[in-house]
Coordinates of C-alpha atoms in Angstrom, one line a residue:
X1 CA -132.9 14.1 54.2
X2 CA -133.3 14.2 50.5
X3 CA -132.0 12.6 47.4
X4 CA -130.7 14.9 44.6
X5 CA -132.1 13.3 41.4
X6 CA -129.9 14.4 38.7
X7 CA -132.4 14.9 35.9
X8 CA -135.6 15.5 37.7
X9 CA -135.2 17.2 41.0
X10 CA -135.6 20.9 41.3
X11 CA -134.3 21.7 38.0
X12 CA -133.1 25.1 38.2
X13 CA -130.9 28.5 31.5
X14 CA -130.7 29.3 27.7
X15 CA -127.8 28.5 25.7
X16 CA -127.7 27.8 22.0
X17 CA -129.1 24.3 22.5
X18 CA -131.9 23.6 20.2
X19 CA -133.7 21.4 22.7
X20 CA -134.3 24.1 25.3
X21 CA -137.6 25.8 25.5
X22 CA -135.8 29.1 25.9
X23 CA -134.3 28.7 22.4
X24 CA -137.5 28.1 20.5
X25 CA -137.7 29.2 16.9
X26 CA -140.7 30.9 15.3
X27 CA -141.5 27.6 13.5
X28 CA -141.6 24.3 15.5
X29 CA -138.2 22.7 15.4
X30 CA -137.9 19.2 13.9
X31 CA -137.9 16.4 16.4
X32 CA -134.3 15.4 17.3
X33 CA -135.3 11.8 17.0
X34 CA -136.7 12.1 13.5
X35 CA -134.1 14.1 11.5
X36 CA -135.4 14.9 8.1
X37 CA -133.4 15.8 5.1
X38 CA -133.4 19.5 4.4
X39 CA -136.1 20.2 1.7
X40 CA -135.1 23.0 -0.7
X41 CA -137.7 25.6 -1.2
X42 CA -139.5 24.7 -4.4
X43 CA -139.4 27.4 -7.0
X44 CA -142.6 28.8 -8.3
X45 CA -144.0 26.6 -11.0
X46 CA -142.9 28.1 -14.4
X47 CA -145.7 29.5 -16.5
X48 CA -145.6 30.1 -20.2
X49 CA -144.5 33.6 -20.9
X50 CA -147.4 35.9 -21.8
X51 CA -146.2 39.1 -23.5
X52 CA -147.6 42.1 -21.8
X53 CA -149.8 44.3 -24.0
X54 CA -147.9 47.5 -24.7
X55 CA -151.0 49.4 -23.9
X56 CA -151.4 47.7 -20.5
X57 CA -148.1 47.2 -18.8
X58 CA -148.5 44.8 -15.8
X59 CA -146.6 45.0 -12.5
X60 CA -144.1 42.3 -11.9
X61 CA -145.5 39.5 -9.8
X62 CA -143.0 38.1 -7.3
X63 CA -142.5 34.4 -7.1
X64 CA -144.6 32.9 -4.4
X65 CA -142.7 31.1 -1.6
X66 CA -142.8 27.4 -1.5
X67 CA -145.6 25.8 0.5
X68 CA -144.3 24.6 3.9
X69 CA -143.9 20.8 4.1
X70 CA -146.1 19.1 6.6
X71 CA -144.4 17.6 9.6
X72 CA -143.7 13.9 9.2
X73 CA -146.4 11.6 10.6
X74 CA -145.3 10.2 14.0
X75 CA -144.3 6.5 13.9
X76 CA -143.3 3.9 16.5
X77 CA -139.8 3.9 15.1
X78 CA -139.7 7.7 15.3
X79 CA -140.8 7.6 19.0
X80 CA -138.0 5.2 19.7
X81 CA -135.4 7.4 18.1
X82 CA -136.8 10.4 19.8
X83 CA -136.3 8.8 23.2
X84 CA -132.7 7.9 22.3
X85 CA -131.9 11.4 21.4
X86 CA -133.8 12.9 24.3
X87 CA -132.0 10.6 26.9
X88 CA -128.6 11.5 25.4
X89 CA -129.3 15.2 25.6
X90 CA -130.7 15.0 29.1
X91 CA -127.7 13.0 30.3
X92 CA -125.4 15.7 29.0
X93 CA -127.3 18.6 30.5
X94 CA -128.1 16.9 33.8
X95 CA -124.5 16.1 34.5
X96 CA -123.5 19.7 33.9
X97 CA -126.4 21.0 36.0
X98 CA -125.6 18.6 38.9
X99 CA -122.0 19.7 39.0
X100 CA -123.0 23.3 39.2
X101 CA -125.6 22.5 41.8
X102 CA -123.0 20.6 43.9
X103 CA -120.7 23.6 43.9
X104 CA -123.6 25.9 44.8
X105 CA -124.6 23.8 47.7
X106 CA -121.1 23.3 49.1
X107 CA -119.7 26.8 48.4
X108 CA -122.6 29.3 48.8
X109 CA -121.8 32.5 47.0
X110 CA -123.7 34.8 44.7
X111 CA -121.5 33.6 41.8
X112 CA -122.1 29.9 42.4
X113 CA -125.9 30.5 42.7
X114 CA -125.9 32.3 39.4
X115 CA -124.0 29.6 37.7
X116 CA -126.2 26.8 39.2
X117 CA -129.3 28.7 38.2
X118 CA -128.1 29.1 34.6
X119 CA -127.2 25.4 34.2
X120 CA -130.4 24.3 35.8
X121 CA -132.5 26.5 33.7
X122 CA -130.9 25.1 30.6
X123 CA -131.8 21.6 31.8
X124 CA -135.3 22.6 32.8
X125 CA -135.9 24.2 29.4
X126 CA -134.8 21.0 27.7
X127 CA -136.9 18.8 29.9
X128 CA -140.0 20.9 29.4
X129 CA -139.5 21.1 25.7
X130 CA -139.0 17.4 25.3
X131 CA -142.0 16.6 27.5
X132 CA -144.1 18.8 25.1
X133 CA -142.6 17.1 22.0
X134 CA -143.3 13.6 23.5
X135 CA -147.0 14.5 23.3
X136 CA -147.1 14.0 19.5
X137 CA -146.7 10.2 20.1
X138 CA -149.6 10.0 22.6
X139 CA -152.1 8.4 20.2
X140 CA -149.8 5.8 18.7
X141 CA -149.8 2.1 19.6
X142 CA -146.4 1.6 21.1
X143 CA -144.4 -1.1 22.8
X144 CA -144.7 -1.0 26.6
X145 CA -141.1 0.2 27.0
X146 CA -141.5 3.1 24.6
X147 CA -144.9 4.2 26.0
X148 CA -143.7 4.1 29.6
X149 CA -140.6 6.2 28.9
X150 CA -142.6 8.7 27.0
X151 CA -145.0 9.0 29.9
X152 CA -142.2 9.3 32.4
X153 CA -140.6 12.1 30.3
X154 CA -143.8 14.1 30.9
X155 CA -144.1 13.5 34.7
X156 CA -140.4 13.4 35.8
X157 CA -140.1 17.2 36.4
X158 CA -140.6 18.9 39.8
X159 CA -140.8 22.4 38.5
X160 CA -142.1 23.0 35.0
X161 CA -140.7 25.8 32.9
X162 CA -143.0 28.2 31.1
X163 CA -142.5 28.5 27.4
X164 CA -141.4 32.1 27.6
X165 CA -137.6 32.0 28.0
X166 CA -137.6 35.1 30.3
X167 CA -140.1 33.4 32.6
X168 CA -138.1 30.2 32.7
X169 CA -135.0 32.2 33.7
X170 CA -137.0 34.0 36.4
X171 CA -138.3 30.7 37.8
X172 CA -134.9 29.1 38.1
X173 CA -133.3 32.2 39.5
X174 CA -136.0 32.4 42.2
X175 CA -135.7 28.6 43.0
X176 CA -131.9 29.0 43.4
X177 CA -132.3 32.1 45.5
X178 CA -134.8 30.5 47.9
X179 CA -132.6 27.5 48.5
X180 CA -129.5 29.7 49.1
X181 CA -131.4 31.9 51.5
X182 CA -132.3 28.8 53.5
X183 CA -128.7 27.4 53.4
X184 CA -127.1 30.7 54.5
X185 CA -129.8 31.7 56.9
X186 CA -128.8 32.9 60.4
X187 CA -130.6 34.5 63.3
X188 CA -128.8 37.4 64.8
X189 CA -130.2 38.4 68.2
X190 CA -129.7 42.0 69.4
X191 CA -126.8 40.8 71.6
X192 CA -124.5 37.9 71.0
X193 CA -123.3 36.2 67.9
X194 CA -125.4 35.0 65.0
X195 CA -126.8 31.5 65.1
X196 CA -127.3 29.2 62.1
X197 CA -129.9 26.4 61.9
X198 CA -127.6 23.8 63.4
X199 CA -126.9 26.0 66.5
X200 CA -130.6 26.8 66.9
X201 CA -131.5 23.2 66.5
X202 CA -129.1 22.2 69.3
X203 CA -131.0 24.7 71.6
X204 CA -134.3 23.1 70.6
X205 CA -132.9 19.6 71.3
X206 CA -131.1 20.3 74.6
X207 CA -132.6 23.3 76.4
X208 CA -135.4 22.8 78.9
X209 CA -136.0 26.6 79.4
X210 CA -139.3 27.5 77.7
X211 CA -138.2 31.1 77.1
X212 CA -134.9 30.0 75.5
X213 CA -136.8 27.5 73.4
X214 CA -139.2 30.2 72.2
X215 CA -136.4 32.6 71.2
X216 CA -134.7 29.9 69.2
X217 CA -137.9 28.8 67.5
X218 CA -138.9 32.4 66.6
X219 CA -135.3 33.3 65.6
X220 CA -135.1 30.7 62.8
X221 CA -138.4 31.9 61.4
X222 CA -137.0 35.4 60.9
X223 CA -135.0 33.7 58.1
X224 CA -138.1 32.4 56.3
X225 CA -140.3 35.5 56.5
X226 CA -138.6 37.3 53.6
X227 CA -139.1 34.3 51.3
X228 CA -142.9 34.9 51.0
X229 CA -142.7 37.1 47.8
X230 CA -140.3 34.8 46.0
X231 CA -142.3 31.8 46.9
X232 CA -145.5 33.4 45.7
X233 CA -144.0 34.2 42.4
X234 CA -142.5 30.7 42.1
X235 CA -145.9 29.2 42.5
X236 CA -147.3 31.4 39.7
X237 CA -144.5 30.5 37.3
X238 CA -144.4 26.8 38.1
X239 CA -148.2 26.6 37.6
X240 CA -147.9 28.3 34.3
X241 CA -145.4 25.7 33.1
X242 CA -147.4 22.8 34.5
X243 CA -150.6 23.9 32.7
X244 CA -148.8 24.2 29.4
X245 CA -148.1 20.5 29.7
X246 CA -151.7 19.7 30.4
X247 CA -151.7 19.5 34.2
X248 CA -154.2 21.4 36.3
X249 CA -151.4 22.9 38.4
X250 CA -148.1 21.9 39.9
X251 CA -149.7 19.9 42.7
X252 CA -151.5 17.8 40.0
X253 CA -148.2 17.2 38.3
X254 CA -146.6 16.1 41.6
X255 CA -149.5 13.6 42.2
X256 CA -149.1 12.2 38.7
X257 CA -145.7 10.7 39.7
X258 CA -147.6 8.1 41.7
X259 CA -149.4 6.7 38.7
X260 CA -152.8 6.5 40.4
X261 CA -156.1 7.4 38.8
X262 CA -157.0 11.1 39.4
X263 CA -158.3 11.7 42.9
X264 CA -157.1 8.3 44.3
X265 CA -153.8 9.6 45.8
X266 CA -155.5 11.8 48.4
X267 CA -157.8 9.0 49.3
X268 CA -154.9 6.6 49.7
X269 CA -153.2 9.2 52.1
X270 CA -156.4 9.4 54.1
X271 CA -156.7 5.5 54.3
X272 CA -153.1 5.1 55.5
X273 CA -153.3 8.0 57.9
X274 CA -156.6 6.5 59.3
X275 CA -154.7 3.3 60.0
X276 CA -151.9 5.0 62.1
X277 CA -153.8 8.0 63.6
X278 CA -154.9 6.1 66.8
X279 CA -151.3 5.3 67.5
X280 CA -150.3 8.9 67.0
X281 CA -153.1 10.2 69.1
X282 CA -152.1 7.8 72.0
X283 CA -148.5 9.0 71.7
X284 CA -149.5 12.7 71.6
X285 CA -151.7 12.3 74.7
X286 CA -149.0 10.6 76.7
X287 CA -146.2 13.1 75.7
X288 CA -148.4 16.1 76.5
X289 CA -149.1 14.7 80.0
X290 CA -145.4 14.2 80.7
X291 CA -144.5 17.6 79.4
X292 CA -147.2 19.2 81.6
X293 CA -145.7 17.4 84.5
X294 CA -142.3 19.0 83.7
X295 CA -143.4 22.5 82.6
X296 CA -146.7 23.0 84.4
X297 CA -150.2 23.4 82.9
X298 CA -149.6 27.1 82.3
X299 CA -147.1 26.1 79.6
X300 CA -148.7 22.8 78.6
X301 CA -152.5 23.0 79.2
X302 CA -154.6 19.9 78.9
X303 CA -156.8 19.2 75.9
X304 CA -154.9 21.8 73.9
X305 CA -152.3 21.6 71.2
X306 CA -148.7 21.2 72.4
X307 CA -146.4 24.2 72.0
X308 CA -144.3 23.4 69.0
X309 CA -141.0 24.6 70.5
X310 CA -141.2 22.1 73.4
X311 CA -140.9 18.9 71.4
X312 CA -137.1 19.0 70.7
X313 CA -137.1 19.7 67.0
X314 CA -137.4 22.9 64.9
X315 CA -140.5 21.6 63.2
X316 CA -141.9 19.3 65.9
X317 CA -141.6 16.5 63.4
X318 CA -139.3 14.3 65.5
X319 CA -139.7 14.2 69.3
X320 CA -136.9 11.9 70.2
X321 CA -134.8 14.7 71.8
X322 CA -137.4 15.0 74.6
X323 CA -137.1 11.3 75.4
X324 CA -135.5 12.1 78.8
X325 CA -138.6 14.1 79.7
X326 CA -141.1 11.4 78.8
X327 CA -139.2 8.2 79.5
X328 CA -141.3 5.6 81.5
X329 CA -140.8 6.0 85.2
X330 CA -138.5 3.3 86.5
X331 CA -137.8 2.0 83.0
X332 CA -134.6 0.0 82.4
X333 CA -131.8 2.1 81.0
X334 CA -131.3 1.9 77.3
X335 CA -128.1 2.4 75.4
X336 CA -127.1 5.9 74.2
X337 CA -125.7 5.4 70.7
X338 CA -124.2 8.9 70.6
X339 CA -122.2 8.1 73.8
X340 CA -121.1 4.8 72.3
X341 CA -119.9 6.4 69.0
X342 CA -117.9 9.0 70.9
X343 CA -116.5 6.4 73.3
X344 CA -115.2 4.5 70.3
X345 CA -113.7 7.6 68.9
X346 CA -115.4 7.3 65.5
X347 CA -114.9 10.1 63.0
X348 CA -117.5 11.2 60.5
X349 CA -115.8 9.2 57.7
X350 CA -115.6 6.1 59.9
X351 CA -119.3 6.4 60.6
X352 CA -120.0 6.4 56.9
X353 CA -117.7 3.4 56.4
X354 CA -119.7 1.6 59.1
X355 CA -122.9 2.3 57.1
X356 CA -121.3 1.1 53.9
X357 CA -120.3 -2.2 55.6
X358 CA -124.0 -2.8 56.4
X359 CA -124.9 -2.8 52.7
X360 CA -121.8 -4.9 51.8
X361 CA -123.0 -7.5 54.4
X362 CA -126.2 -7.9 52.3
X363 CA -124.2 -8.7 49.1
X364 CA -123.8 -5.2 47.6
X365 CA -120.5 -4.1 46.1
X366 CA -118.6 -1.3 48.0
X367 CA -119.0 2.2 46.9
X368 CA -116.5 3.6 44.3
X369 CA -113.3 5.4 45.4
X370 CA -114.6 8.6 44.0
X371 CA -117.5 8.6 46.6
X372 CA -114.9 9.0 49.4
X373 CA -112.9 11.6 47.5
X374 CA -115.8 13.8 46.5
X375 CA -118.5 13.6 49.2
X376 CA -118.8 16.3 51.9
X377 CA -118.9 14.8 55.4
X378 CA -118.0 17.7 57.7
X379 CA -119.1 21.3 57.6
X380 CA -116.2 23.5 56.4
X381 CA -115.0 26.2 58.7
X382 CA -114.3 28.7 55.9
X383 CA -117.6 28.9 54.1
X384 CA -121.4 28.5 54.1
X385 CA -122.8 25.2 52.8
X386 CA -126.3 23.7 52.7
X387 CA -125.9 21.2 55.5
X388 CA -129.2 19.5 54.9
X389 CA -128.3 15.8 54.3
X390 CA -128.6 14.7 50.7
X391 CA -127.4 11.9 48.3
X392 CA -126.3 12.8 44.8
X393 CA -125.6 11.0 41.6
X394 CA -123.8 13.6 39.5
X395 CA -123.6 11.7 36.2
X396 CA -126.4 9.2 36.8
X397 CA -123.8 6.4 36.7
X398 CA -120.9 6.1 39.2
X399 CA -120.3 9.6 40.5
X400 CA -122.1 9.0 43.8
X401 CA -121.8 11.5 46.7
X402 CA -123.5 12.4 49.9
X403 CA -123.5 15.9 51.5
X404 CA -123.8 16.1 55.3
X405 CA -122.4 18.1 58.1
X406 CA -121.9 15.1 60.3
X407 CA -122.0 15.3 64.1
X408 CA -121.1 12.3 66.2
X409 CA -124.7 11.6 67.2
X410 CA -127.2 8.8 67.0
X411 CA -129.4 10.9 64.7
X412 CA -126.6 11.3 62.2
X413 CA -125.6 7.7 62.4
X414 CA -129.2 6.8 61.3
X415 CA -129.2 9.5 58.7
X416 CA -125.9 8.1 57.2
X417 CA -127.6 4.7 56.7
X418 CA -130.6 6.5 55.1
X419 CA -128.5 8.5 52.7
X420 CA -126.4 5.5 51.8
X421 CA -129.7 3.7 50.9
X422 CA -130.1 6.4 48.2
X423 CA -126.6 5.8 47.0
X424 CA -126.9 2.0 46.7
X425 CA -130.3 2.4 45.0
X426 CA -128.8 4.9 42.5
X427 CA -126.1 2.4 41.8
X428 CA -128.4 -0.6 41.4
X429 CA -130.4 0.9 38.5
X430 CA -127.5 2.7 36.7
X431 CA -127.5 0.3 33.7
X432 CA -131.2 1.0 32.8
X433 CA -132.2 3.5 30.2
X434 CA -131.9 7.0 31.6
X435 CA -135.6 7.6 32.2
X436 CA -135.8 4.4 34.3
X437 CA -133.0 5.5 36.6
X438 CA -135.2 6.3 39.6
X439 CA -137.5 4.6 42.0
X440 CA -141.0 3.5 40.8
X441 CA -142.5 6.3 42.9
X442 CA -140.8 8.9 45.0
X443 CA -141.4 7.1 48.3
X444 CA -139.4 4.0 47.4
X445 CA -136.1 5.9 47.4
X446 CA -136.8 7.3 50.9
X447 CA -138.0 3.9 52.1
X448 CA -134.9 1.9 51.3
X449 CA -132.6 3.9 53.6
X450 CA -135.3 3.9 56.3
X451 CA -135.7 0.2 56.0
X452 CA -132.0 -0.3 56.6
X453 CA -132.3 2.1 59.5
X454 CA -134.8 -0.2 61.2
X455 CA -132.1 -2.8 61.3
X456 CA -129.8 -0.5 63.3
X457 CA -130.9 -2.4 66.4
X458 CA -129.0 -3.2 69.6
X459 CA -128.2 -6.7 68.2
X460 CA -126.6 -5.0 65.1
X461 CA -124.7 -2.5 67.3
X462 CA -123.4 -5.4 69.4
X463 CA -122.3 -7.3 66.4
X464 CA -120.3 -4.4 65.1
X465 CA -118.8 -3.7 68.5
X466 CA -120.6 -0.4 69.3
X467 CA -122.4 -1.7 72.4
X468 CA -121.0 -4.4 74.7
X469 CA -124.2 -5.9 76.0
X470 CA -127.7 -6.3 74.7
X471 CA -130.3 -4.3 76.7
X472 CA -132.7 -6.6 78.6
X473 CA -136.2 -7.4 77.3
X474 CA -137.5 -5.1 80.0
X475 CA -136.1 -2.2 78.0
X476 CA -138.1 -2.9 74.9
X477 CA -140.9 -0.4 75.8
X478 CA -138.3 2.3 76.3
X479 CA -136.7 1.5 72.9
X480 CA -140.1 1.4 71.2
X481 CA -141.1 4.7 72.8
X482 CA -137.8 6.3 71.6
X483 CA -138.5 4.9 68.1
X484 CA -142.1 6.2 68.1
X485 CA -141.0 9.7 69.1
X486 CA -139.1 9.8 65.8
X487 CA -141.2 7.7 63.4
X488 CA -144.8 7.9 64.6
X489 CA -144.5 11.6 65.6
X490 CA -143.3 12.4 62.1
X491 CA -146.4 11.0 60.2
X492 CA -148.9 13.9 60.5
X493 CA -146.2 16.4 59.5
X494 CA -145.4 14.3 56.5
X495 CA -149.0 14.5 55.4
X496 CA -149.7 18.2 56.0
X497 CA -146.7 19.8 54.2
X498 CA -148.0 18.7 50.7
X499 CA -151.6 19.1 51.7
X500 CA -150.7 22.8 52.2
X501 CA -148.8 23.0 49.0
X502 CA -151.6 21.3 47.0
X503 CA -153.9 24.0 48.3
X504 CA -151.4 26.7 47.4
X505 CA -150.9 25.4 43.9
X506 CA -154.6 24.9 43.2
X507 CA -155.4 28.4 44.5
X508 CA -157.6 27.1 47.3
X509 CA -155.0 28.8 49.6
X510 CA -154.3 32.3 48.5
X511 CA -151.1 34.3 49.4
X512 CA -152.8 36.5 52.0
X513 CA -153.7 33.3 54.0
X514 CA -150.5 31.2 53.6
X515 CA -149.6 31.3 57.3
X516 CA -153.1 30.9 58.6
X517 CA -153.7 27.9 56.5
X518 CA -150.3 26.4 57.5
X519 CA -151.1 26.6 61.2
X520 CA -154.7 25.3 60.7
X521 CA -153.2 22.1 59.1
X522 CA -150.5 21.8 61.8
X523 CA -153.1 22.0 64.5
X524 CA -155.5 19.6 62.8
X525 CA -153.0 16.9 62.0
X526 CA -150.2 17.3 64.5
X527 CA -152.0 18.9 67.5
X528 CA -149.2 21.5 67.9
X529 CA -149.4 25.3 68.1
X530 CA -146.9 28.2 67.8
X531 CA -145.3 29.5 71.0
X532 CA -146.2 33.1 70.0
X533 CA -149.0 34.5 67.8
X534 CA -148.2 34.3 64.1
X535 CA -149.5 36.5 61.3
X536 CA -149.3 36.9 57.5
X537 CA -146.1 39.0 58.1
X538 CA -144.5 35.6 58.8
X539 CA -143.9 32.8 56.3
X540 CA -143.5 29.7 58.6
X541 CA -143.7 27.1 55.8
X542 CA -140.4 28.4 54.4
X543 CA -138.6 27.5 57.6
X544 CA -138.7 24.0 56.3
X545 CA -136.0 23.1 53.7
X546 CA -138.3 21.1 51.4
X547 CA -140.6 24.1 51.0
X548 CA -137.8 26.6 50.4
X549 CA -136.2 24.1 47.9
X550 CA -139.4 22.9 46.2
X551 CA -138.9 19.2 47.2
X552 CA -142.2 17.3 47.3
X553 CA -142.8 15.9 50.8
X554 CA -145.5 13.3 50.6
X555 CA -142.9 10.7 49.7
X556 CA -141.7 10.7 53.3
X557 CA -145.2 9.7 54.6
X558 CA -145.4 6.8 52.2
X559 CA -141.8 5.9 53.0
X560 CA -142.5 5.7 56.7
X561 CA -145.3 3.2 56.0
X562 CA -143.3 1.2 53.4
X563 CA -140.2 0.9 55.5
X564 CA -142.0 -1.3 58.0
X565 CA -143.7 -3.3 55.3
X566 CA -140.4 -4.0 53.6
X567 CA -138.7 -4.6 56.9
X568 CA -141.1 -7.3 57.9
X569 CA -140.8 -9.1 54.5
X570 CA -136.9 -8.9 54.6
X571 CA -136.8 -10.2 58.2
X572 CA -138.8 -13.2 57.0
X573 CA -136.2 -13.8 54.2
X574 CA -133.4 -13.5 56.8
X575 CA -135.1 -16.3 58.8
X576 CA -135.8 -14.1 61.8
X577 CA -138.3 -15.2 64.4
X578 CA -139.2 -12.9 67.2
X579 CA -140.5 -9.4 67.9
X580 CA -140.3 -7.3 64.7
X581 CA -138.7 -4.4 66.5
X582 CA -135.6 -6.6 67.4
X583 CA -134.9 -7.8 63.9
X584 CA -131.8 -6.8 61.9
X585 CA -131.1 -8.1 58.4
X586 CA -127.4 -7.3 58.8
X587 CA -125.4 -10.1 57.2
X588 CA -128.4 -11.7 55.3
X589 CA -127.4 -12.1 51.7
X590 CA -130.8 -13.7 51.0
X591 CA -132.6 -10.6 52.2
X592 CA -130.1 -8.5 50.3
X593 CA -130.7 -10.4 47.1
X594 CA -134.5 -9.8 47.2
X595 CA -134.0 -6.1 48.0
X596 CA -131.5 -5.7 45.2
X597 CA -133.9 -7.3 42.7
X598 CA -136.4 -4.6 43.5
X599 CA -133.9 -1.9 43.4
X600 CA -132.5 -3.0 40.0
X601 CA -136.0 -2.5 38.5
X602 CA -135.7 1.2 38.9
X603 CA -138.9 2.6 37.6
X604 CA -139.1 0.3 34.6
X605 CA -142.4 -1.1 36.1
X606 CA -145.2 0.5 38.1
X607 CA -144.6 0.6 41.9
X608 CA -147.1 -2.1 42.8
X609 CA -145.0 -4.6 40.9
X610 CA -141.8 -3.5 42.6
X611 CA -143.5 -3.7 46.0
X612 CA -144.7 -7.2 45.2
X613 CA -141.1 -8.4 44.5
X614 CA -140.2 -7.9 48.2
X615 CA -143.5 -8.1 50.1
X616 CA -145.8 -10.3 47.9
X617 CA -148.4 -7.5 48.1
X618 CA -149.3 -4.8 45.6
X619 CA -150.7 -2.4 48.2
X620 CA -149.1 -0.1 50.7
X621 CA -150.3 -1.1 54.2
X622 CA -149.5 0.2 57.7
X623 CA -150.3 -3.1 59.4
X624 CA -146.5 -3.9 59.7
X625 CA -146.0 -0.5 61.5
X626 CA -148.8 -1.2 63.9
X627 CA -147.4 -4.7 64.5
X628 CA -143.9 -3.2 65.2
X629 CA -145.4 -0.8 67.8
X630 CA -148.1 -3.0 69.2
X631 CA -146.5 -3.5 72.6
X632 CA -146.1 0.3 72.9
X633 CA -149.6 1.0 71.9
X634 CA -151.0 -1.3 74.6
X635 CA -148.8 0.4 77.1
X636 CA -149.8 3.9 76.0
X637 CA -153.5 3.1 76.2
X638 CA -153.0 1.9 79.8
X639 CA -151.0 5.0 80.8
X640 CA -153.6 7.4 79.1
X641 CA -156.6 5.7 80.7
X642 CA -158.6 8.3 82.7
X643 CA -156.7 11.2 81.2
X644 CA -157.8 13.9 78.8
X645 CA -156.7 13.2 75.2
X646 CA -157.2 15.1 72.0
X647 CA -157.1 18.8 71.2

């Protein structure tokens, strides 16, 4: 799940536009915000004619060129006009780039990739050039709004273009090629037909044969192994561009988006991870014991990491597909949302309509007609597409779309609500200045959709007619366990992906040790291990979309903490009293009004202020998540007593 941010996501070249870094002149170009009248070259100052002595003829002295005029001194008014011109140019280029990227993602061919890379490189060059030009206003005393937008211009990129036009083009071509390789990737066994990620993921979700699981897991990683050389070069080029803008490396630039003092972000991650780690450890211990009971200790040994292919997901980041293997013995049955969706005969479009109605019940306006005309809901039969779910705002105004290959499953029903969270957020801040049209930090955009997902409860499903009866209170532990397999199991993976990339960008992790370092982190944080030995001939990080597509990942960790914090506050607004895990804000316009106020702020204010609007607190805190899962944690501790935990 990812949101395509029109101006600032992986910006993937150079036309005749004066704003692009690839079109630089030998002399620094004049700022677009401070146009100066052309100054004619001053002729050489006339001197009285001195007749040359006939005995000593002198060579003619050419007229000296005019002295170059100094650049105008930066002023607050100049900064304001610079921003107006910059936002206008970025809006034009980002719309063009987004249209090309949409076609490239929904119609994967070599031609569409070339066109998307060209449009994105043009945008990236302009963004980088403008970020550098903004630096001339750094020492001015400026109004808050002007200063903030200038700072955001510098930190809004994901990949930073080197000044050299050829290297910018190389960077964007590599970035486009990596994403296309992922989207079109297939595993072709020696016998049988080729399998794409969706087919392989279904095997991971449904098979209970360890050998078949192993083959599917290894098969997908044959797609990522060839990415290593491209990824290594992308790191070099992106770091070059980031350093030209004053960052230590690309990881430093990514961390700057959170507007925390240097060094504080990793400490904040450690603090929040420390809050939730005991819950994760208890879940890991219980699940490993249940898997050992199913597969035997030869396959799942005690006190060791769990084989990553046994957990129902290609990356072992979501364990909900093995719920049937770990369900509490004698537990009350719980509803199967996938069965309910199919029984009602819902189509993919009807599933999206259902998600839209949730937001409308909170007081939001329905999505525009173009959303339904231009979105991709079903995988086409005639071409390759990037099926990874994403939300797009093509023109940063009303051209909202989502791209998914929807199956009639509970997972996709949840994902639809998540992606629509992006769409309604994008719409909420569309009237702000362009540089404010985003969330105050990357996690908020992810958290909104996830917060709505927490309200997809049995009570909500009954109210919209998808389940006939509410499950009894005795089923709460089963429901909480199923939720934890998705949300708690995800947390360490969400930490380690960018921990690995920070090390790669800083040079602490060198290319010859990419895979070793990846598995060290996966073992340390997740307690999982590969089903077969891995080597540096492999490139397992690239088997994850966000690595192949250069999408920062830490946002998802923070979002998983924030969603519970926001959910608890909104449930209070809705007047709900009872266990937090049973609350739905569906139909509460009061909760919707508070949520909308935060969303309409965009990133015009720092994230602690936005968080305070909904929660009353300026600090991220996992206490609400622990409260939500408290009954499950007590139950897990009881089940694990006397067993062997840890790895």
